[in-house]
PDB file of C-alpha atoms in Angstrom:
ATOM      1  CA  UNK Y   1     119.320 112.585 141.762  1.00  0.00           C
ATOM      2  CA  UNK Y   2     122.238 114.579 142.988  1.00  0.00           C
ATOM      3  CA  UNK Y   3     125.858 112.479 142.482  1.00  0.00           C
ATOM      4  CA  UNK Y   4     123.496 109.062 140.993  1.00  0.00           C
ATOM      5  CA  UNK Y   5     122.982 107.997 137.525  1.00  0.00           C
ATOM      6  CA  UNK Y   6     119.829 109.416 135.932  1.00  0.00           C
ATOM      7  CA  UNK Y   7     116.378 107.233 137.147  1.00  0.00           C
ATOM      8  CA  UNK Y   8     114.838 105.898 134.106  1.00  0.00           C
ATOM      9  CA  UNK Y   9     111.236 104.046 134.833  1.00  0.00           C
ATOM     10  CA  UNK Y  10     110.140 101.870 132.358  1.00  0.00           C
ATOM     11  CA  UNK Y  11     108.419 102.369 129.280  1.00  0.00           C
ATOM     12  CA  UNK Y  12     104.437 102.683 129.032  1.00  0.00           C
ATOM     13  CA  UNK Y  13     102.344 101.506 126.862  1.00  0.00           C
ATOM     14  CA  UNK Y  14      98.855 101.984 125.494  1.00  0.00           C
ATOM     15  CA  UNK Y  15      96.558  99.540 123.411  1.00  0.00           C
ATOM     16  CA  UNK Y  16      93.449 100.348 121.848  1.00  0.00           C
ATOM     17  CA  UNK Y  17      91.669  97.620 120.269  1.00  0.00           C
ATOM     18  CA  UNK Y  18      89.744  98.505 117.082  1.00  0.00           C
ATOM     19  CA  UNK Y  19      86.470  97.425 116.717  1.00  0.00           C
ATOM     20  CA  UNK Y  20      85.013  96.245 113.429  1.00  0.00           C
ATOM     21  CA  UNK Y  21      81.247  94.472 112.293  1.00  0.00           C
ATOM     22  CA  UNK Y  22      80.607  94.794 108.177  1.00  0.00           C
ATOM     23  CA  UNK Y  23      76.658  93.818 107.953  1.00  0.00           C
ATOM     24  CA  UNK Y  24      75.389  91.663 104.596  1.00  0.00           C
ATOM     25  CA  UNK Y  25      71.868  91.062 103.674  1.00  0.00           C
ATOM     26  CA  UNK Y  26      72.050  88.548 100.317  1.00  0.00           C
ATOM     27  CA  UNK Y  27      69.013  87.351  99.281  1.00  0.00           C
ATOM     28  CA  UNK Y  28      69.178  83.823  96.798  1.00  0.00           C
ATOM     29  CA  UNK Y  29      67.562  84.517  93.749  1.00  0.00           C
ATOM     30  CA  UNK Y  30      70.438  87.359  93.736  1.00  0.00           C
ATOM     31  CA  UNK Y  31      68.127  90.965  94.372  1.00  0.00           C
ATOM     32  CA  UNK Y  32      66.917  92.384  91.026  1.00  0.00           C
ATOM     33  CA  UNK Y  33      65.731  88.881  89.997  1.00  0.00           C
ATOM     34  CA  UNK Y  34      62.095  88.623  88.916  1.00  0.00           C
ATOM     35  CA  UNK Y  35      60.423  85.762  90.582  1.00  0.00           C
ATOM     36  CA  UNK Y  36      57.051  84.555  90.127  1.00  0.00           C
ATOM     37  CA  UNK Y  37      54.259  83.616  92.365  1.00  0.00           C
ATOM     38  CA  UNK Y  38      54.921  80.436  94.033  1.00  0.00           C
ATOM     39  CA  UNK Y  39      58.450  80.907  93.701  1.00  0.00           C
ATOM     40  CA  UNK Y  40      60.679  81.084  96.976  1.00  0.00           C
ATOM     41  CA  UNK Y  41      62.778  83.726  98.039  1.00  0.00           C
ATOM     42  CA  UNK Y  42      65.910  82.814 100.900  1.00  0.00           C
ATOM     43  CA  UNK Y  43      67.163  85.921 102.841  1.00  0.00           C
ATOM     44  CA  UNK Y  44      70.378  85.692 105.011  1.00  0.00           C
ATOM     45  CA  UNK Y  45      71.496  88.409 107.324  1.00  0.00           C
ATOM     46  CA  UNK Y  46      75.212  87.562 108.442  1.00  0.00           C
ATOM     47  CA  UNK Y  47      76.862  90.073 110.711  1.00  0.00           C
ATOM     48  CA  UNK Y  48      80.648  89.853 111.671  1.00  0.00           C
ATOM     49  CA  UNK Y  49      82.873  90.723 114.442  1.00  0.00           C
ATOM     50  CA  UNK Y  50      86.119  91.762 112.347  1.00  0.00           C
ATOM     51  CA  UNK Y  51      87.743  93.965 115.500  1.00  0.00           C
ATOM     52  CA  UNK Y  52      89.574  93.371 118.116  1.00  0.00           C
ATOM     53  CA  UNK Y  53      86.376  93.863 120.867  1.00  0.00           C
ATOM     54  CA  UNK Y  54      83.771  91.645 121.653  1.00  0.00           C
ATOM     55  CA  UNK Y  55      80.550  93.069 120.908  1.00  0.00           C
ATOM     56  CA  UNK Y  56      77.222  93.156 123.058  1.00  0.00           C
ATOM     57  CA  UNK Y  57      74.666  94.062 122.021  1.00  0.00           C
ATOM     58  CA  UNK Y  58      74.526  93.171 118.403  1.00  0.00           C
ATOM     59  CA  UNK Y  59      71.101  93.898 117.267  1.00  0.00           C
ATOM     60  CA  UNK Y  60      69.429  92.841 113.655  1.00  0.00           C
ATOM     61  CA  UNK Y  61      66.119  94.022 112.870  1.00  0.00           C
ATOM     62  CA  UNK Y  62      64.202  93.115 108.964  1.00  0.00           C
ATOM     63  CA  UNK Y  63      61.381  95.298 108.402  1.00  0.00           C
ATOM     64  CA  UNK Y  64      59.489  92.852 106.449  1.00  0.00           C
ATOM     65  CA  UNK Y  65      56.365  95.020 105.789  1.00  0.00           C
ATOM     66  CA  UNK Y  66      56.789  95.070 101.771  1.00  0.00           C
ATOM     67  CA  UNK Y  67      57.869  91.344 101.689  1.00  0.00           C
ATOM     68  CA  UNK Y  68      55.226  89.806 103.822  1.00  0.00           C
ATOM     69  CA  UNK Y  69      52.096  91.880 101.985  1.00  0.00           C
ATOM     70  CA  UNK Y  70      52.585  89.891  99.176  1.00  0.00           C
ATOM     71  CA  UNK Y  71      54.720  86.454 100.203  1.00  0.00           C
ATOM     72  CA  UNK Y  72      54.587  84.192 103.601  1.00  0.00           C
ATOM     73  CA  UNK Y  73      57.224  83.025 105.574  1.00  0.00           C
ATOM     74  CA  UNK Y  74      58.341  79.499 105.233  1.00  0.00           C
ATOM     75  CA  UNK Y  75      58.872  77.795 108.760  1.00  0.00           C
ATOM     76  CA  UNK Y  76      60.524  79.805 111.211  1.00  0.00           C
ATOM     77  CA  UNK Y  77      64.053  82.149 110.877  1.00  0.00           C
ATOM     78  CA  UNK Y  78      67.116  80.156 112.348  1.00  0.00           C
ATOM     79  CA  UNK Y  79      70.001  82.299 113.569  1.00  0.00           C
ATOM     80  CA  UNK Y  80      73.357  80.665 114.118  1.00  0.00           C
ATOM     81  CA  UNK Y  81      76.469  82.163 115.496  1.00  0.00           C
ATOM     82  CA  UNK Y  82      80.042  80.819 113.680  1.00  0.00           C
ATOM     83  CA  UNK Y  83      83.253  80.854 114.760  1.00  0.00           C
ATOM     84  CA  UNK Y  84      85.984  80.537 117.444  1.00  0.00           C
ATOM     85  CA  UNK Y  85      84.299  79.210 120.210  1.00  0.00           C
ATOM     86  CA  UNK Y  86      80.747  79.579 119.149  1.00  0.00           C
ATOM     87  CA  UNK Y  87      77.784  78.823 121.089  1.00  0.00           C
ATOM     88  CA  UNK Y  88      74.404  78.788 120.500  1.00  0.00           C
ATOM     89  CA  UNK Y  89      72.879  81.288 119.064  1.00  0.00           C
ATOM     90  CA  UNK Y  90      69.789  83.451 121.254  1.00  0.00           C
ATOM     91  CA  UNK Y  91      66.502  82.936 118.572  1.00  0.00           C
ATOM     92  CA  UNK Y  92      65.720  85.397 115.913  1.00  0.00           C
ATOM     93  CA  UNK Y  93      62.027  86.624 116.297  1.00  0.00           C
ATOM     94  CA  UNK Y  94      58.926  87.675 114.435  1.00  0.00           C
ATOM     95  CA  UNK Y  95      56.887  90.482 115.784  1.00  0.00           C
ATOM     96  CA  UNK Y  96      54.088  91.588 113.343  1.00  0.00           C
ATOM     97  CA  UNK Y  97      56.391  92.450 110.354  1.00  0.00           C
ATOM     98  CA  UNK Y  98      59.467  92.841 111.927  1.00  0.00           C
ATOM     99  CA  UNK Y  99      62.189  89.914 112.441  1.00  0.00           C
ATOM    100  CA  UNK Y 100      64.806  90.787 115.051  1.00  0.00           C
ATOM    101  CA  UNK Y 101      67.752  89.107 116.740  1.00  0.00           C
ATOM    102  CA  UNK Y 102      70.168  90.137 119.499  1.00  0.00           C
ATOM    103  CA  UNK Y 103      73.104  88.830 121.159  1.00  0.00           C
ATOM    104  CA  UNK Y 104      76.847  89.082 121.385  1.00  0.00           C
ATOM    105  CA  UNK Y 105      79.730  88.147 119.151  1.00  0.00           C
ATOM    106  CA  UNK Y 106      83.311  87.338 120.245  1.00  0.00           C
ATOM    107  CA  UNK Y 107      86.266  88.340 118.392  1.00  0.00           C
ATOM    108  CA  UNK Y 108      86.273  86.123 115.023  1.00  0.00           C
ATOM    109  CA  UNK Y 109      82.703  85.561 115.532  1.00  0.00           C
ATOM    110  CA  UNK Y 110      79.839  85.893 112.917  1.00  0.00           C
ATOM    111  CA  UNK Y 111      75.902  85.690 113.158  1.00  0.00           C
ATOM    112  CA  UNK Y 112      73.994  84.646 110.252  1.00  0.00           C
ATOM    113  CA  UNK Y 113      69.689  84.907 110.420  1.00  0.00           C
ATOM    114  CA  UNK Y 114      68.421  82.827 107.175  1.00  0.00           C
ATOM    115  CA  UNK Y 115      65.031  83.036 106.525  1.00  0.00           C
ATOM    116  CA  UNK Y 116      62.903  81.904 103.560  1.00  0.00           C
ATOM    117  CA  UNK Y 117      59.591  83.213 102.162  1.00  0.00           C
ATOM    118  CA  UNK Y 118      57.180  82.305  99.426  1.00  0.00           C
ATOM    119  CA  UNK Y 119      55.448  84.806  96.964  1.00  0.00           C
ATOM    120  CA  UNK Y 120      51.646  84.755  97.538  1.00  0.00           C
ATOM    121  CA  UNK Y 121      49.607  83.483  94.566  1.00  0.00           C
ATOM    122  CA  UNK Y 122      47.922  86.511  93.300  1.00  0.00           C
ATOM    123  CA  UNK Y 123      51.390  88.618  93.473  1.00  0.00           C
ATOM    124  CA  UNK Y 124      51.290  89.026  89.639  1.00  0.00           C
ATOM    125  CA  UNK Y 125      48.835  92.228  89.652  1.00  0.00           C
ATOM    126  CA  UNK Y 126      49.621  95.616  90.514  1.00  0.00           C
ATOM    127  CA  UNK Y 127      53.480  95.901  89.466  1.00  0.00           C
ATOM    128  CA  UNK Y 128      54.559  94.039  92.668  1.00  0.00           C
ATOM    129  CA  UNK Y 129      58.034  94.451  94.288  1.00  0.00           C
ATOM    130  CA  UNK Y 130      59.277  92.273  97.196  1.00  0.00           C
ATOM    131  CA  UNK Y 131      60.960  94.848  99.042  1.00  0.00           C
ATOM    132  CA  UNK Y 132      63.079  94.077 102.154  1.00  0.00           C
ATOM    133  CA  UNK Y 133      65.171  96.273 104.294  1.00  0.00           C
ATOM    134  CA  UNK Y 134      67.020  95.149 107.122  1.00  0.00           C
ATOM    135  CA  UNK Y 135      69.798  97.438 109.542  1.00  0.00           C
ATOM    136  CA  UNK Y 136      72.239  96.268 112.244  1.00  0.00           C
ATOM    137  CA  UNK Y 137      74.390  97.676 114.776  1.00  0.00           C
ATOM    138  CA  UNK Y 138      77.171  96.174 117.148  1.00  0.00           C
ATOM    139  CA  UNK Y 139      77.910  98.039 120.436  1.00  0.00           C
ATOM    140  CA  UNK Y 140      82.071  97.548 121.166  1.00  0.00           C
ATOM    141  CA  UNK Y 141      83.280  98.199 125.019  1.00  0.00           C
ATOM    142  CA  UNK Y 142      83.117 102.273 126.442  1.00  0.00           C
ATOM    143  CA  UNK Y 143      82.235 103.360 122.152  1.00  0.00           C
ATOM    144  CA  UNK Y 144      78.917 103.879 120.321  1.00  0.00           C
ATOM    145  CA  UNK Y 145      77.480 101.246 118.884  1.00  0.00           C
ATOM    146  CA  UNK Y 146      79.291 100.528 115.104  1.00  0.00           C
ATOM    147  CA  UNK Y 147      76.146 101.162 112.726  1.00  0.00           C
ATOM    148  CA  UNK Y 148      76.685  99.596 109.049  1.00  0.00           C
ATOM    149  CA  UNK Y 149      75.214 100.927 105.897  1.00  0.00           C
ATOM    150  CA  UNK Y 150      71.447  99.538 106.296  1.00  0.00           C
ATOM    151  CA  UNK Y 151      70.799  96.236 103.273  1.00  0.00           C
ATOM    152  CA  UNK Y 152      68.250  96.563 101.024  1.00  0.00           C
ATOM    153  CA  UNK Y 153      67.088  93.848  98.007  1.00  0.00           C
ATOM    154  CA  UNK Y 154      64.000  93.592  95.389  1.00  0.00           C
ATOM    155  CA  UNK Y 155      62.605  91.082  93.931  1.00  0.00           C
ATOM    156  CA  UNK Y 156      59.920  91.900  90.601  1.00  0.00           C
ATOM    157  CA  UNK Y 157      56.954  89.450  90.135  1.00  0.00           C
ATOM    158  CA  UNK Y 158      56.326  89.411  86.501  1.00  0.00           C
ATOM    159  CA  UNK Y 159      52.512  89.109  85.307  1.00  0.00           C
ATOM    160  CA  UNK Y 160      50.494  89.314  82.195  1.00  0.00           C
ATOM    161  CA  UNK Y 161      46.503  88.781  81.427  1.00  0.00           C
ATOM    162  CA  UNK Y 162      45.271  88.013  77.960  1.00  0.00           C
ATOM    163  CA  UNK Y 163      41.337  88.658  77.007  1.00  0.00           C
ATOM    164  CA  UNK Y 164      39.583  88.429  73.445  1.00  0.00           C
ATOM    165  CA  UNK Y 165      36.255  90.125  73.187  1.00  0.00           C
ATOM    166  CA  UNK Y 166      33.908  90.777  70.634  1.00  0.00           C
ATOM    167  CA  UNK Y 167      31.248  93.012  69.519  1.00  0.00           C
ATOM    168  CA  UNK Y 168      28.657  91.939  69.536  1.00  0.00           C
ATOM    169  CA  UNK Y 169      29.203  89.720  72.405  1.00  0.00           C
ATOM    170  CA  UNK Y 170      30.049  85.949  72.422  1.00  0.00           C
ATOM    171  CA  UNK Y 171      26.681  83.907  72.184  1.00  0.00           C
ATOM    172  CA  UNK Y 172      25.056  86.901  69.988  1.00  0.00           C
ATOM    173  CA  UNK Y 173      22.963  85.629  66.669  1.00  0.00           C
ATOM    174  CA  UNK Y 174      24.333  87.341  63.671  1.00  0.00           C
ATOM    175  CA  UNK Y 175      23.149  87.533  60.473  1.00  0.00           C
ATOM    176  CA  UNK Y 176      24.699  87.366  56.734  1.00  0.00           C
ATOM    177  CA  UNK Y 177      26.159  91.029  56.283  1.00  0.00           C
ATOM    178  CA  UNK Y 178      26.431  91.485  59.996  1.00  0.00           C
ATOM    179  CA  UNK Y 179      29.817  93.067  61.114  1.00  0.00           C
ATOM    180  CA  UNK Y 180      31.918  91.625  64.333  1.00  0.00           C
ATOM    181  CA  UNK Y 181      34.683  93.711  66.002  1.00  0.00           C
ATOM    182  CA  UNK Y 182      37.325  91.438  67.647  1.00  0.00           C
ATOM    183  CA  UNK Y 183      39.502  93.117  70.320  1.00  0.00           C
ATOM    184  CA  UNK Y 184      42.587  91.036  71.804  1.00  0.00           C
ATOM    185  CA  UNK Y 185      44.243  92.528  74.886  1.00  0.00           C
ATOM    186  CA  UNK Y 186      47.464  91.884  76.372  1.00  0.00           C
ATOM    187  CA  UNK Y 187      48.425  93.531  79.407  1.00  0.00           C
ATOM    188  CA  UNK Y 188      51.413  93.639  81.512  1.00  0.00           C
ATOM    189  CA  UNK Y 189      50.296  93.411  85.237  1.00  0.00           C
ATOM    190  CA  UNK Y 190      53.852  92.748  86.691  1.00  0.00           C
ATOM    191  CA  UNK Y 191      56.841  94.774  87.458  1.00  0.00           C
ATOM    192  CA  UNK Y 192      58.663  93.523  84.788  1.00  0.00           C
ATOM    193  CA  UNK Y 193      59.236  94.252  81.365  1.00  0.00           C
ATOM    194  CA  UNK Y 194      57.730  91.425  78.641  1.00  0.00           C
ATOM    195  CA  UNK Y 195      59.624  90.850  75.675  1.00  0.00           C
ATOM    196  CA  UNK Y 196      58.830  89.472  73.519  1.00  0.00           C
ATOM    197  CA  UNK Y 197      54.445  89.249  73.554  1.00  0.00           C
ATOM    198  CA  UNK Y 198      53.269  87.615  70.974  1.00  0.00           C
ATOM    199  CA  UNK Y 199      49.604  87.365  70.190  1.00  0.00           C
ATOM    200  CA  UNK Y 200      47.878  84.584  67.171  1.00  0.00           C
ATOM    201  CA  UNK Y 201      44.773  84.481  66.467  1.00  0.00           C
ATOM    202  CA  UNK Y 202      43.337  81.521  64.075  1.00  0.00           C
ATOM    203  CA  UNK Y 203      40.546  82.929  62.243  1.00  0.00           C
ATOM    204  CA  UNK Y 204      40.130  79.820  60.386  1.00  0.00           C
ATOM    205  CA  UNK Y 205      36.784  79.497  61.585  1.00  0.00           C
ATOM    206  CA  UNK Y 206      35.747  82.767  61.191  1.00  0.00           C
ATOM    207  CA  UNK Y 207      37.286  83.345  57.552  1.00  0.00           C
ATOM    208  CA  UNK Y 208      35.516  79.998  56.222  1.00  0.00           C
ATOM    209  CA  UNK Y 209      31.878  82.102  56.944  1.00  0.00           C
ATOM    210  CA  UNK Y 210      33.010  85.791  56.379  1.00  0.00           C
ATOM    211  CA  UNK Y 211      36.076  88.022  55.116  1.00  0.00           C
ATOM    212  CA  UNK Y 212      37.554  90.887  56.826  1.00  0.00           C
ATOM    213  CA  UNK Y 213      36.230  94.169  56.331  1.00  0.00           C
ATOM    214  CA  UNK Y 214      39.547  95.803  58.163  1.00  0.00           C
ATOM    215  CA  UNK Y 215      43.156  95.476  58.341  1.00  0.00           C
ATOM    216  CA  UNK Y 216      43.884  94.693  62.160  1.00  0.00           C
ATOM    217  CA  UNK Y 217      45.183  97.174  64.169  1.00  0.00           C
ATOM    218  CA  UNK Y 218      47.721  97.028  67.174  1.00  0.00           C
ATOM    219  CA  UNK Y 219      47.471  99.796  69.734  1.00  0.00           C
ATOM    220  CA  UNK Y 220      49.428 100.305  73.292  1.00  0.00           C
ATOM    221  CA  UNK Y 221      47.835 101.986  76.246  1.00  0.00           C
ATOM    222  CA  UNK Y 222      49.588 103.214  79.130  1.00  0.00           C
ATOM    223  CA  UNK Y 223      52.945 103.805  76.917  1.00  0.00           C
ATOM    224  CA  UNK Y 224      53.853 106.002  74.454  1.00  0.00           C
ATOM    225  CA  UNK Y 225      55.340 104.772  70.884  1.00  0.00           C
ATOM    226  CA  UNK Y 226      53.281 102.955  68.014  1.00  0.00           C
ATOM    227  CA  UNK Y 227      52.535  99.649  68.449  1.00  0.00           C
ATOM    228  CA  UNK Y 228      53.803  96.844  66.196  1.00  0.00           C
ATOM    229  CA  UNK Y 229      51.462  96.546  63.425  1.00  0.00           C
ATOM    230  CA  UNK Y 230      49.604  92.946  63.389  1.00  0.00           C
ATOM    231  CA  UNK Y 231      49.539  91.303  60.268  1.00  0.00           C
ATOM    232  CA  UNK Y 232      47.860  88.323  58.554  1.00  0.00           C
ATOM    233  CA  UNK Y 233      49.795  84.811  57.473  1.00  0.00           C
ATOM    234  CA  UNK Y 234      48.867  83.037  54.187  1.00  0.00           C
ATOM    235  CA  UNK Y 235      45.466  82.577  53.521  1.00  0.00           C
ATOM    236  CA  UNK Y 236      44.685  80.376  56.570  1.00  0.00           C
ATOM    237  CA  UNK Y 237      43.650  82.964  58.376  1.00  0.00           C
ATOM    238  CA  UNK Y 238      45.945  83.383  60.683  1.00  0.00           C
ATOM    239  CA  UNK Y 239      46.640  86.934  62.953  1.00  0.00           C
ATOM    240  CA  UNK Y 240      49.394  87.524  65.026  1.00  0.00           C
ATOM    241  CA  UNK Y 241      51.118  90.473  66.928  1.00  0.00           C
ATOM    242  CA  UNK Y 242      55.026  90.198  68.181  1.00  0.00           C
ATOM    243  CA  UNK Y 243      55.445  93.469  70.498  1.00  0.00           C
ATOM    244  CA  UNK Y 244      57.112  94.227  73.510  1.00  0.00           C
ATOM    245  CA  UNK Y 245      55.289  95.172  77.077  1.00  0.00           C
ATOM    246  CA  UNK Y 246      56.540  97.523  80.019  1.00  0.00           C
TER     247      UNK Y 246
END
């Protein structure tokens, strides 16, 4: 003003707290294990307020369609929230094939889900894969919701029938100069790869009544490449075949 020292108002200032929530799905085995029926598989879900914002709603949701068609849950899920001043946590729920959990986090704060299944009996056929994939998101004040990189993990089931057939058929009467074809089949009915297979085959019994007519022969089917050959150990009689499976 006119004849007065200049007016200076105080300073302003503006804070704009930055919001943060990294989402983890780990599964223990560690995903890419092979695990076999019977065996159990322990999925956590952890989600973390690492910003400056409380966040509500945080949402979790596990679409557990390609887990539960070939494994069952163990018990129920437990969710439990960790850290500064944590209470407890709302409960995680299962709807069909779909777990989900929602609540808030406080600054510092973490949620973890844990759940545990077991693989079904019969989930060595078919090439099976325990497939999960669970997403998150965290909504901080007045922003969109914070939406991590969705978590996915597999799990292979390994499996493998054996069969030896004959022609003619077990239980058939044969007579002196009578021929009998002996097929042995391996086959790989998991989603893993087999290595090594081995295959004996004591023909001690047979070889004390008749001779062989043939050298064996090793064959794959559903792969391409030469099988292997199977050879014959010592007079005893005894056949075997070392190969690898996919």
């Amino acid at each position: 003003p006119p004849y007065d020292p200049p007016f200076t108002p105080p300073g302003v200032a503006t804070v704009h707290p930055d919001p943060g929530y990294p989402f983890a799905t780990p599964a223990d085995p560690a995903s890419g294990t092979a695990v076999s029926p019977g065996a159990e598989v322990k999925y956590t879900l952890t989600g973390t307020n690492t910003g400056a914002t409380k966040l509500d709603p945080v949402s979790i949701t596990d679409e557990l369609s390609k887990v539960l068609n070939h494994a069952q849950l163990v018990g129920d899920p437990s969710a439990v929230i960790e850290g500064p001043n944590a209470g407890t946590a709302p409960a995680a729920t299962v709807d069909g094939t779909d777990l989900k959990w929602q609540g808030a986090l406080e600054v510092g704060q973490s949620v973890k889900v844990t759940y545990t299944v077991k693989i079904n009996a019969d989930a060595d056929k078919d090439a099976v894969v325990i497939n999960n994939h669970a997403q998150s998101s965290a909504t901080p004040p007045r922003v969109p919701p914070i939406t991590p990189e969705p978590g996915e993990t597999k799990h292979f089931v390994p499996g493998y029938t054996f069969t030896k057939t004959s022609d003619p058929a077990s239980g058939t009467a044969v007579q002196a100069g009578d021929s009998i074809t002996y097929t042995l089949k391996g086959t790989n009915t998991g989603a893993t790869t087999l290595d090594p297979v081995v295959i004996n085959d004591d023909l001690s019994k047979v070889l004390s009544s008749g001779k062989v007519t043939a050298e064996p022969k090793a064959t794959f089917t559903g792969i391409e490449g030469d099988a292997p050959k199977a050879k014959r150990d010592g007079d005893g009689g005894e056949d075997s075949d070392t190969r690898q499976r996919h």
